Amino acid sequence: MGAPLAAAMLFRGFLAHFNPYSANRFLLSGKEGFVSTIPTLAMQRMLPTWLCRFFIRGRRIPYGALNYETKLLAARALSLGWGTKLPRFDTSPVKLGQAARPVINKHLAGTLGHLDRKTVMTHRFGLTLLIHDLLTHELQIPLLLTAGFVYQQGERLNYTPVEQVEKLLHSRSVVGPDFPLHIWLTLPGHEIVDATFWAAFPALTGSEERARRGVMLDPADWAARSYHPQWVGEAIVRRLGLLKENEGW
């Protein structure tokens, strides 16, 4: 068993106990804030360092790592388990916040400002990748293309179970642009840039987010909406046919 497969198997069990709809709590089958499901030593040795630190017996997990960061690590592990080659993504404790907002707002407006909502919704994967490239170049930081679903007002939005995606990948199926999967960008400090939620769910979007053609937020500070990564990188959405080589942008 290789490291990617071991990671994927570990996180399948990990996510089986994880409550993705709690913004403030992290529960496994033990005390809050602890991991009580410990992999075998043989499996631990096959995991990369960034993943092993979540499976040290008796170690308290820092509160800041319990929510979005943990789900992102799970998504990375699952993507690796499917043989996906991931780009390098070094996390950072530094939040860009207000310093990056003018650059982000500029590229959101410049890329999406002339497009109508239906066009953005139809081409949301290609447009998000374009914004990814623009921001990576100007901010000089790695941004991770992140796919999954959003939870807001008691609903899982653009949600597709992992098992269904696995079947589609195994059968080499190609899906349409309305396939229920959301996409956004993750910054090294685990902040999020979502350029297309306003187009996909206008009734659930505030006027400022619609006007700016997107939103930058810190998941730890945003209680009304939570993001749940399932896969990262371009490979999965390309294999599903949601991201073409030439989008025409």
Coordinates of N, CA and C in Angstrom, one line a residue:
M1 N 0.9 -1.2 0.0 CA 0.0 0.0 0.0 C 0.9 1.2 0.0
G2 N 0.7 2.1 -1.0 CA 1.5 3.3 -1.0 C 1.0 4.4 -0.2
A3 N 1.8 5.5 0.0 CA 1.4 6.6 0.8 C 0.0 7.3 0.4
P4 N -0.2 7.6 -0.9 CA -1.5 8.2 -1.3 C -2.7 7.3 -0.9
L5 N -2.6 6.0 -1.2 CA -3.7 5.1 -0.9 C -3.9 5.0 0.6
A6 N -2.8 5.0 1.4 CA -2.9 4.9 2.9 C -3.6 6.2 3.4
A7 N -3.2 7.3 2.8 CA -3.8 8.6 3.2 C -5.3 8.6 2.9
A8 N -5.6 8.2 1.7 CA -7.1 8.2 1.3 C -7.9 7.2 2.2
M9 N -7.4 6.1 2.5 CA -8.1 5.1 3.4 C -8.3 5.7 4.8
L10 N -7.2 6.4 5.3 CA -7.3 7.0 6.6 C -8.4 8.0 6.7
F11 N -8.4 8.9 5.7 CA -9.3 10.0 5.7 C -10.8 9.5 5.4
R12 N -10.9 8.4 4.8 CA -12.3 7.9 4.6 C -12.9 7.6 6.0
G13 N -12.1 6.9 6.8 CA -12.6 6.7 8.2 C -12.7 8.0 9.0
F14 N -11.7 8.9 8.8 CA -11.7 10.1 9.5 C -13.0 10.9 9.2
L15 N -13.3 11.0 7.9 CA -14.5 11.8 7.5 C -15.8 11.2 7.9
A16 N -15.8 9.9 8.1 CA -17.0 9.2 8.5 C -17.5 9.7 9.9
H17 N -16.5 10.2 10.7 CA -16.9 10.6 12.0 C -16.9 12.2 12.1
F18 N -16.6 12.8 11.0 CA -16.5 14.3 11.0 C -17.8 14.9 10.7
N19 N -18.2 15.9 11.5 CA -19.5 16.6 11.3 C -19.2 17.8 10.4
P20 N -19.5 17.9 9.1 CA -19.1 19.0 8.3 C -20.0 20.2 8.4
Y21 N -21.0 20.1 9.2 CA -21.9 21.3 9.3 C -21.7 22.1 10.6
S22 N -20.7 21.7 11.4 CA -20.5 22.5 12.6 C -19.4 23.5 12.4
A23 N -19.7 24.8 12.5 CA -18.7 25.8 12.3 C -17.7 26.0 13.5
N24 N -18.1 25.5 14.6 CA -17.3 25.8 15.8 C -16.8 24.6 16.6
R25 N -17.2 23.4 16.1 CA -16.7 22.2 16.9 C -16.2 21.2 16.0
F26 N -15.3 20.3 16.6 CA -14.7 19.3 15.8 C -14.8 18.0 16.7
L27 N -15.6 17.1 16.3 CA -15.9 15.9 17.1 C -15.4 14.6 16.4
L28 N -14.7 13.8 17.0 CA -14.4 12.5 16.6 C -15.0 11.6 17.7
S29 N -14.6 10.3 17.7 CA -15.2 9.4 18.7 C -14.6 9.5 20.1
G30 N -13.9 10.6 20.4 CA -13.3 10.8 21.7 C -13.7 12.2 22.2
K31 N -12.8 12.7 23.0 CA -13.1 14.1 23.5 C -12.9 15.1 22.5
E32 N -13.6 16.2 22.6 CA -13.5 17.3 21.7 C -12.1 17.8 21.6
G33 N -11.6 18.0 20.4 CA -10.3 18.5 20.2 C -9.2 17.5 20.1
F34 N -9.6 16.2 20.2 CA -8.6 15.1 20.1 C -9.0 14.2 19.0
V35 N -8.0 13.6 18.4 CA -8.2 12.5 17.5 C -8.1 11.2 18.2
S36 N -9.1 10.4 18.2 CA -9.1 9.1 18.9 C -9.0 7.9 18.0
T37 N -9.1 8.1 16.7 CA -8.9 7.0 15.8 C -7.5 7.1 15.2
I38 N -6.6 6.2 15.7 CA -5.2 6.3 15.4 C -4.8 5.2 14.4
P39 N -4.1 5.6 13.2 CA -3.8 4.6 12.3 C -2.7 3.7 12.8
T40 N -2.5 2.5 12.2 CA -1.4 1.7 12.5 C 0.0 2.4 12.3
L41 N 1.0 1.9 13.0 CA 2.3 2.5 12.8 C 2.8 2.4 11.4
A42 N 2.5 1.2 10.8 CA 2.9 1.0 9.4 C 2.3 2.0 8.5
M43 N 1.0 2.3 8.7 CA 0.3 3.3 7.9 C 0.9 4.7 8.2
Q44 N 1.2 5.0 9.4 CA 1.7 6.3 9.8 C 3.0 6.6 9.1
R45 N 3.8 5.6 9.0 CA 5.1 5.8 8.4 C 5.0 6.2 6.9
M46 N 3.9 5.8 6.2 CA 3.8 6.0 4.8 C 3.2 7.4 4.5
L47 N 2.7 8.1 5.6 CA 2.0 9.4 5.4 C 3.1 10.5 5.4
P48 N 2.8 11.5 4.6 CA 3.7 12.7 4.6 C 3.6 13.4 5.9
T49 N 4.6 14.2 6.3 CA 4.7 14.9 7.6 C 3.5 15.7 7.9
W50 N 3.0 16.5 6.8 CA 1.9 17.4 7.1 C 0.6 16.6 7.5
L51 N 0.6 15.3 7.1 CA -0.6 14.6 7.5 C -0.5 13.8 8.8
C52 N 0.8 13.4 9.1 CA 1.0 12.6 10.3 C 0.7 13.4 11.6
R53 N 0.8 14.7 11.5 CA 0.7 15.5 12.8 C -0.7 15.4 13.3
F54 N -1.7 15.0 12.5 CA -3.1 14.9 13.0 C -3.4 13.5 13.6
F55 N -2.4 12.6 13.7 CA -2.6 11.3 14.2 C -1.6 10.9 15.3
I56 N -1.2 11.9 16.1 CA -0.3 11.6 17.2 C -1.1 11.4 18.4
R57 N -1.0 10.2 19.0 CA -1.9 9.9 20.1 C -1.8 10.9 21.3
G58 N -3.0 11.4 21.7 CA -3.0 12.3 22.9 C -2.7 13.7 22.6
R59 N -2.3 14.0 21.3 CA -1.9 15.4 21.0 C -3.2 16.2 20.8
R60 N -3.3 17.4 21.4 CA -4.4 18.3 21.2 C -4.2 19.0 19.9
I61 N -5.2 19.0 19.1 CA -5.1 19.7 17.8 C -5.4 21.2 18.0
P62 N -4.6 22.1 17.5 CA -4.9 23.6 17.7 C -6.2 23.9 17.2
Y63 N -6.9 24.8 17.9 CA -8.3 25.2 17.4 C -8.3 25.7 16.0
G64 N -7.3 26.5 15.6 CA -7.3 27.0 14.3 C -7.2 26.0 13.2
A65 N -6.8 24.8 13.5 CA -6.6 23.7 12.5 C -7.8 22.8 12.4
L66 N -8.8 23.0 13.2 CA -9.9 22.0 13.3 C -10.9 22.1 12.2
N67 N -11.1 23.2 11.6 CA -12.2 23.4 10.7 C -11.8 23.3 9.3
Y68 N -11.6 24.5 8.6 CA -11.3 24.4 7.2 C -10.0 23.7 6.9
E69 N -9.0 24.0 7.7 CA -7.7 23.4 7.4 C -7.7 21.9 7.4
T70 N -8.5 21.3 8.4 CA -8.6 19.9 8.5 C -9.3 19.3 7.2
K71 N -10.4 19.9 6.8 CA -11.1 19.5 5.7 C -10.3 19.6 4.4
L72 N -9.4 20.6 4.3 CA -8.6 20.8 3.2 C -7.5 19.7 3.1
L73 N -7.0 19.3 4.3 CA -6.0 18.2 4.4 C -6.7 16.9 3.9
A74 N -7.9 16.7 4.3 CA -8.6 15.5 3.9 C -8.8 15.5 2.4
A75 N -9.1 16.6 1.8 CA -9.3 16.7 0.4 C -8.0 16.5 -0.4
R76 N -6.9 16.9 0.2 CA -5.6 16.7 -0.4 C -5.3 15.2 -0.4
A77 N -5.6 14.6 0.7 CA -5.3 13.1 0.9 C -6.1 12.3 -0.1
L78 N -7.4 12.7 -0.2 CA -8.3 11.9 -1.1 C -7.9 12.1 -2.6
S79 N -7.5 13.3 -2.9 CA -7.0 13.6 -4.3 C -5.7 12.8 -4.6
L80 N -4.8 12.7 -3.6 CA -3.6 11.9 -3.8 C -3.9 10.5 -4.0
G81 N -4.9 10.0 -3.2 CA -5.3 8.6 -3.3 C -5.9 8.2 -4.6
W82 N -6.4 9.2 -5.3 CA -6.9 9.0 -6.7 C -5.8 9.1 -7.8
G83 N -4.6 9.3 -7.3 CA -3.5 9.4 -8.3 C -3.3 10.8 -8.9
T84 N -3.9 11.8 -8.2 CA -3.8 13.2 -8.7 C -2.4 13.8 -8.3
K85 N -1.8 14.4 -9.2 CA -0.5 15.1 -9.0 C -0.9 16.5 -8.6
L86 N -0.6 16.9 -7.3 CA -1.0 18.2 -6.8 C 0.1 19.2 -6.9
P87 N -0.2 20.5 -7.1 CA 0.8 21.5 -7.1 C 1.3 21.7 -5.7
R88 N 2.5 22.3 -5.5 CA 3.0 22.6 -4.2 C 2.2 23.7 -3.6
F89 N 1.8 23.5 -2.3 CA 1.0 24.5 -1.6 C 1.5 24.5 -0.2
D90 N 2.3 25.6 0.1 CA 2.8 25.7 1.5 C 1.9 26.7 2.2
T91 N 1.4 26.1 3.3 CA 0.4 26.9 4.2 C 1.2 28.0 5.0
S92 N 0.5 29.0 5.4 CA 1.1 30.0 6.2 C 0.2 30.5 7.3
P93 N 0.7 30.9 8.4 CA -0.2 31.4 9.5 C -0.6 32.9 9.2
V94 N 0.0 33.5 8.2 CA -0.2 34.9 7.9 C -1.5 35.0 7.0
K95 N -2.4 35.8 7.5 CA -3.7 36.2 6.7 C -3.4 37.4 5.9
L96 N -3.7 37.4 4.6 CA -3.5 38.5 3.8 C -4.6 39.6 4.0
G97 N -5.8 39.2 4.2 CA -6.9 40.1 4.6 C -6.9 41.4 3.7
Q98 N -7.0 42.5 4.4 CA -7.2 43.8 3.7 C -6.1 44.1 2.7
A99 N -4.9 43.6 3.0 CA -3.7 43.9 2.1 C -4.0 43.3 0.7
A100 N -4.7 42.2 0.6 CA -4.9 41.6 -0.7 C -6.2 41.9 -1.4
R101 N -7.1 42.5 -0.7 CA -8.4 42.8 -1.2 C -8.4 43.7 -2.4
P102 N -7.7 44.8 -2.5 CA -7.7 45.6 -3.7 C -7.3 44.8 -4.9
V103 N -6.2 44.0 -4.8 CA -5.8 43.2 -6.0 C -6.9 42.2 -6.4
I104 N -7.4 41.5 -5.4 CA -8.5 40.5 -5.7 C -9.7 41.1 -6.3
N105 N -10.1 42.3 -5.7 CA -11.3 42.9 -6.2 C -11.1 43.4 -7.7
K106 N -9.9 43.9 -7.9 CA -9.5 44.3 -9.3 C -9.7 43.2 -10.3
H107 N -9.2 42.0 -10.0 CA -9.2 40.9 -10.9 C -10.6 40.3 -11.0
L108 N -11.3 40.3 -9.9 CA -12.7 39.8 -10.0 C -13.5 40.7 -10.9
A109 N -13.4 42.0 -10.8 CA -14.2 42.9 -11.6 C -13.7 42.9 -13.0
G110 N -12.4 42.8 -13.2 CA -11.8 42.8 -14.6 C -12.2 41.6 -15.4
T111 N -12.2 40.4 -14.7 CA -12.5 39.2 -15.3 C -14.0 38.9 -15.5
L112 N -14.8 39.3 -14.5 CA -16.2 38.9 -14.5 C -17.2 40.1 -14.7
G113 N -16.7 41.3 -14.6 CA -17.6 42.5 -14.6 C -18.4 42.6 -15.8
H114 N -17.9 42.2 -17.0 CA -18.6 42.3 -18.2 C -19.5 41.1 -18.6
L115 N -19.5 40.1 -17.7 CA -20.2 38.9 -18.0 C -21.5 38.8 -17.2
D116 N -22.5 38.2 -17.8 CA -23.8 38.0 -17.1 C -23.7 36.8 -16.2
R117 N -24.7 36.7 -15.3 CA -24.7 35.7 -14.3 C -24.7 34.3 -14.9
K118 N -25.5 34.1 -16.0 CA -25.6 32.7 -16.6 C -24.3 32.3 -17.2
T119 N -23.6 33.3 -17.8 CA -22.3 32.9 -18.4 C -21.3 32.5 -17.4
V120 N -21.3 33.3 -16.3 CA -20.4 33.0 -15.2 C -20.7 31.6 -14.6
M121 N -22.0 31.3 -14.4 CA -22.3 30.0 -13.9 C -21.9 28.9 -14.8
T122 N -22.1 29.0 -16.1 CA -21.8 28.0 -17.1 C -20.3 27.7 -17.2
H123 N -19.5 28.8 -17.0 CA -18.1 28.7 -17.2 C -17.3 28.9 -15.9
R124 N -17.9 28.6 -14.8 CA -17.3 28.9 -13.5 C -16.0 28.2 -13.3
F125 N -15.8 27.1 -13.8 CA -14.5 26.4 -13.6 C -13.4 27.0 -14.3
G126 N -13.6 27.3 -15.6 CA -12.6 28.0 -16.4 C -12.3 29.4 -15.9
L127 N -13.3 30.1 -15.5 CA -13.1 31.5 -15.0 C -12.4 31.5 -13.7
T128 N -12.7 30.6 -12.8 CA -12.0 30.5 -11.6 C -10.5 30.2 -11.8
L129 N -10.2 29.3 -12.7 CA -8.8 29.0 -13.1 C -8.1 30.2 -13.6
L130 N -8.8 31.0 -14.4 CA -8.2 32.2 -15.0 C -7.9 33.2 -13.8
I131 N -8.8 33.4 -12.9 CA -8.5 34.3 -11.7 C -7.4 33.7 -10.9
H132 N -7.4 32.4 -10.8 CA -6.2 31.7 -10.1 C -4.9 32.2 -10.7
D133 N -4.8 32.1 -12.0 CA -3.5 32.4 -12.6 C -3.2 33.9 -12.5
L134 N -4.2 34.8 -12.6 CA -4.0 36.2 -12.4 C -3.5 36.6 -11.0
L135 N -4.1 36.0 -10.0 CA -3.8 36.3 -8.6 C -2.4 35.7 -8.3
T136 N -2.2 34.5 -8.7 CA -0.9 33.8 -8.5 C 0.3 34.7 -9.0
H137 N 0.1 35.3 -10.2 CA 1.1 36.1 -10.8 C 1.3 37.4 -10.1
E138 N 0.2 38.0 -9.7 CA 0.3 39.4 -9.1 C 0.7 39.3 -7.6
L139 N 0.1 38.4 -6.9 CA 0.3 38.3 -5.4 C 1.6 37.5 -5.1
Q140 N 2.1 36.7 -6.1 CA 3.3 35.9 -5.9 C 3.2 34.9 -4.8
I141 N 2.0 34.3 -4.7 CA 1.8 33.3 -3.7 C 1.1 32.1 -4.4
P142 N 1.2 30.9 -3.8 CA 0.4 29.8 -4.4 C -1.0 29.8 -3.9
L143 N -1.9 29.6 -4.9 CA -3.3 29.5 -4.6 C -3.8 28.1 -5.0
L144 N -4.6 27.5 -4.2 CA -5.0 26.1 -4.5 C -6.4 26.1 -5.0
L145 N -6.6 25.5 -6.2 CA -7.9 25.3 -6.8 C -8.6 24.3 -6.0
T146 N -9.8 24.6 -5.4 CA -10.4 23.8 -4.4 C -11.9 23.5 -4.9
A147 N -12.3 22.2 -4.9 CA -13.6 21.9 -5.3 C -14.3 21.1 -4.2
G148 N -15.6 21.4 -4.0 CA -16.4 20.8 -3.0 C -17.8 21.3 -3.0
F149 N -18.3 21.6 -1.8 CA -19.7 22.1 -1.6 C -19.7 23.2 -0.6
V150 N -20.8 23.9 -0.5 CA -21.0 25.0 0.4 C -22.2 24.7 1.3
Y151 N -22.1 25.1 2.5 CA -23.3 24.9 3.4 C -23.8 26.2 3.9
Q152 N -25.0 26.5 3.6 CA -25.6 27.8 4.0 C -27.1 27.6 4.2
Q153 N -27.7 28.2 5.2 CA -29.1 28.2 5.5 C -29.7 26.8 5.5
G154 N -28.9 25.9 6.1 CA -29.4 24.5 6.3 C -29.3 23.7 5.1
E155 N -28.6 24.1 4.0 CA -28.6 23.3 2.8 C -27.1 23.1 2.3
R156 N -26.9 21.9 1.8 CA -25.6 21.6 1.1 C -25.8 22.0 -0.4
L157 N -25.0 23.0 -0.8 CA -25.2 23.6 -2.1 C -24.1 23.1 -3.0
N158 N -24.5 22.6 -4.2 CA -23.6 22.0 -5.2 C -22.9 20.8 -4.6
Y159 N -23.6 20.0 -4.0 CA -23.1 18.8 -3.3 C -23.2 17.5 -4.1
T160 N -22.1 16.8 -4.3 CA -22.1 15.5 -4.9 C -21.3 14.6 -4.0
P161 N -21.9 13.4 -3.6 CA -21.1 12.5 -2.7 C -19.8 12.0 -3.4
V162 N -18.8 11.8 -2.6 CA -17.5 11.3 -3.1 C -17.7 10.0 -3.9
E163 N -18.6 9.1 -3.4 CA -18.8 7.8 -4.1 C -19.3 8.0 -5.5
Q164 N -20.1 9.0 -5.7 CA -20.7 9.2 -7.1 C -19.6 9.7 -8.0
V165 N -18.7 10.6 -7.5 CA -17.6 11.1 -8.3 C -16.7 10.0 -8.7
E166 N -16.4 9.1 -7.7 CA -15.5 7.9 -8.0 C -16.1 7.1 -9.1
K167 N -17.4 6.8 -9.1 CA -18.0 6.0 -10.2 C -17.8 6.7 -11.5
L168 N -18.0 8.0 -11.5 CA -17.9 8.8 -12.8 C -16.4 8.7 -13.3
L169 N -15.5 8.8 -12.4 CA -14.1 8.8 -12.8 C -13.7 7.4 -13.3
H170 N -14.2 6.4 -12.6 CA -13.9 5.0 -13.1 C -14.5 4.7 -14.4
S171 N -15.7 5.2 -14.7 CA -16.3 5.0 -16.0 C -15.9 6.0 -17.0
R172 N -15.0 6.9 -16.7 CA -14.5 8.0 -17.6 C -15.7 8.8 -18.2
S173 N -16.7 9.0 -17.3 CA -17.8 9.8 -17.8 C -17.5 11.3 -17.8
V174 N -18.2 12.0 -18.7 CA -18.0 13.5 -18.8 C -19.4 14.1 -18.5
V175 N -19.3 15.0 -17.6 CA -20.6 15.6 -17.1 C -20.7 17.0 -17.7
G176 N -21.9 17.6 -17.5 CA -22.2 18.9 -18.0 C -21.8 20.0 -17.1
P177 N -21.9 21.3 -17.5 CA -21.5 22.4 -16.7 C -22.4 22.7 -15.5
D178 N -23.6 22.1 -15.5 CA -24.4 22.3 -14.3 C -24.2 21.2 -13.3
F179 N -23.2 20.4 -13.4 CA -22.9 19.3 -12.5 C -22.7 19.9 -11.1
P180 N -23.3 19.4 -10.0 CA -23.3 20.0 -8.7 C -22.0 19.8 -8.0
L181 N -21.1 20.7 -8.3 CA -19.8 20.8 -7.7 C -19.4 22.3 -7.7
H182 N -18.9 22.8 -6.6 CA -18.6 24.2 -6.5 C -17.0 24.3 -6.5
I183 N -16.5 25.4 -6.9 CA -15.1 25.6 -7.0 C -14.7 27.0 -6.5
W184 N -13.6 27.1 -5.8 CA -13.1 28.3 -5.2 C -11.6 28.2 -5.1
L185 N -10.9 29.3 -4.6 CA -9.5 29.3 -4.4 C -9.2 29.4 -2.9
T186 N -8.1 28.7 -2.5 CA -7.7 28.7 -1.2 C -6.3 29.4 -1.1
L187 N -6.1 30.4 -0.3 CA -4.9 31.0 -0.1 C -4.0 30.3 1.0
P188 N -2.7 30.6 1.0 CA -1.9 29.9 2.0 C -2.3 30.0 3.5
G189 N -3.0 31.2 3.8 CA -3.5 31.3 5.2 C -4.8 30.8 5.4
H190 N -5.3 30.0 4.4 CA -6.6 29.3 4.4 C -7.8 30.3 4.3
E191 N -7.5 31.5 3.8 CA -8.6 32.3 3.3 C -9.1 31.8 2.0
I192 N -10.3 32.3 1.7 CA -11.0 31.8 0.5 C -11.3 32.9 -0.4
V193 N -11.2 32.7 -1.7 CA -11.7 33.6 -2.8 C -12.7 32.8 -3.6
D194 N -13.9 33.2 -3.5 CA -15.0 32.6 -4.2 C -15.6 33.6 -5.3
A195 N -15.3 33.3 -6.5 CA -15.7 34.2 -7.6 C -17.0 33.9 -8.2
T196 N -17.7 32.8 -7.9 CA -18.9 32.4 -8.6 C -20.1 32.0 -7.8
F197 N -20.0 32.1 -6.5 CA -21.2 31.8 -5.7 C -22.3 32.7 -6.0
W198 N -22.0 34.0 -6.2 CA -23.1 35.0 -6.5 C -23.8 34.6 -7.8
A199 N -23.1 34.0 -8.7 CA -23.8 33.6 -10.0 C -24.6 32.3 -9.8
A200 N -24.1 31.4 -9.0 CA -24.8 30.1 -8.8 C -26.0 30.2 -7.9
F201 N -25.9 31.1 -6.9 CA -26.9 31.2 -5.9 C -27.2 32.7 -5.5
P202 N -27.8 33.4 -6.5 CA -28.0 34.8 -6.3 C -28.9 35.2 -5.1
A203 N -29.9 34.3 -4.9 CA -30.8 34.6 -3.8 C -30.2 34.5 -2.4
L204 N -29.0 33.8 -2.3 CA -28.3 33.6 -1.1 C -27.1 34.5 -0.9
T205 N -27.0 35.4 -1.9 CA -25.8 36.3 -1.9 C -26.1 37.7 -1.6
G206 N -25.3 38.3 -0.8 CA -25.5 39.7 -0.5 C -25.2 40.7 -1.6
S207 N -25.7 41.9 -1.5 CA -25.5 42.9 -2.6 C -24.0 43.2 -2.8
E208 N -23.2 43.3 -1.8 CA -21.8 43.6 -1.9 C -21.1 42.5 -2.7
E209 N -21.4 41.3 -2.4 CA -20.7 40.2 -3.1 C -21.1 40.2 -4.5
R210 N -22.3 40.4 -4.8 CA -22.7 40.5 -6.3 C -22.1 41.7 -7.0
A211 N -22.0 42.8 -6.3 CA -21.4 44.0 -6.9 C -19.9 43.8 -7.2
R212 N -19.2 43.2 -6.2 CA -17.8 42.9 -6.4 C -17.4 41.7 -7.3
R213 N -18.5 41.0 -7.7 CA -18.3 39.8 -8.5 C -17.5 38.7 -7.7
G214 N -17.7 38.6 -6.4 CA -17.0 37.6 -5.7 C -16.8 38.0 -4.3
V215 N -16.2 37.2 -3.5 CA -15.9 37.5 -2.1 C -14.6 36.8 -1.6
M216 N -13.9 37.6 -0.8 CA -12.7 37.0 -0.1 C -13.1 36.9 1.4
L217 N -12.9 35.7 2.0 CA -13.3 35.6 3.4 C -12.4 34.6 4.1
D218 N -12.4 34.7 5.4 CA -11.7 33.8 6.3 C -12.7 32.8 6.9
P219 N -12.7 31.5 6.6 CA -13.7 30.6 7.1 C -13.9 30.7 8.6
A220 N -12.8 31.0 9.3 CA -12.9 31.0 10.8 C -13.8 32.2 11.3
D221 N -14.0 33.2 10.4 CA -14.7 34.4 10.8 C -16.1 34.5 10.2
W222 N -16.4 33.5 9.3 CA -17.7 33.6 8.5 C -18.6 32.5 9.0
A223 N -19.6 32.9 9.8 CA -20.5 31.9 10.4 C -21.7 31.5 9.5
A224 N -22.1 32.4 8.6 CA -23.3 32.2 7.8 C -23.1 31.2 6.7
R225 N -21.8 31.0 6.3 CA -21.6 30.1 5.2 C -20.3 29.4 5.4
S226 N -20.3 28.1 5.2 CA -19.1 27.3 5.4 C -18.8 26.5 4.2
Y227 N -17.5 26.4 3.9 CA -16.9 25.7 2.7 C -16.4 24.4 3.1
H228 N -16.6 23.4 2.2 CA -16.2 22.0 2.5 C -15.5 21.4 1.3
P229 N -14.2 21.5 1.4 CA -13.4 20.9 0.3 C -13.5 19.4 0.2
Q230 N -13.6 18.9 -1.0 CA -13.7 17.5 -1.3 C -12.5 17.0 -2.1
W231 N -12.1 17.9 -3.1 CA -10.9 17.6 -3.9 C -10.2 18.9 -4.2
V232 N -8.9 18.8 -4.5 CA -8.1 19.9 -4.8 C -7.3 19.7 -6.1
G233 N -6.9 20.8 -6.7 CA -6.1 20.7 -8.0 C -7.0 20.7 -9.2
E234 N -6.4 20.7 -10.3 CA -7.2 20.7 -11.6 C -7.6 19.4 -12.1
A235 N -6.9 18.3 -11.7 CA -7.1 17.0 -12.3 C -8.5 16.5 -12.3
I236 N -9.1 16.5 -11.1 CA -10.5 15.9 -11.0 C -11.5 16.6 -11.9
V237 N -11.5 18.0 -11.9 CA -12.5 18.6 -12.7 C -12.1 18.5 -14.2
R238 N -10.9 18.3 -14.5 CA -10.5 18.1 -15.9 C -11.0 16.7 -16.3
R239 N -10.8 15.7 -15.5 CA -11.2 14.3 -15.8 C -12.8 14.2 -15.9
L240 N -13.5 15.1 -15.2 CA -14.9 15.1 -15.3 C -15.4 15.9 -16.5
G241 N -14.5 16.6 -17.2 CA -14.9 17.4 -18.4 C -15.4 18.8 -18.0
L242 N -15.2 19.2 -16.8 CA -15.7 20.5 -16.3 C -14.7 21.6 -16.6
L243 N -13.5 21.2 -16.9 CA -12.4 22.2 -17.2 C -11.7 21.7 -18.4
K244 N -11.8 22.5 -19.5 CA -11.2 22.2 -20.8 C -9.8 22.8 -20.9
E245 N -9.1 22.3 -21.8 CA -7.8 22.8 -22.1 C -7.8 24.3 -22.5
N246 N -8.8 24.6 -23.4 CA -8.9 26.0 -23.8 C -10.3 26.4 -23.6
E247 N -10.5 27.3 -22.6 CA -11.8 27.8 -22.3 C -12.2 29.0 -23.1
G248 N -11.3 29.6 -23.8 CA -11.6 30.7 -24.7 C -11.6 32.1 -23.9
W249 N -11.1 32.1 -22.7 CA -11.0 33.4 -22.0 C -9.6 34.0 -22.2

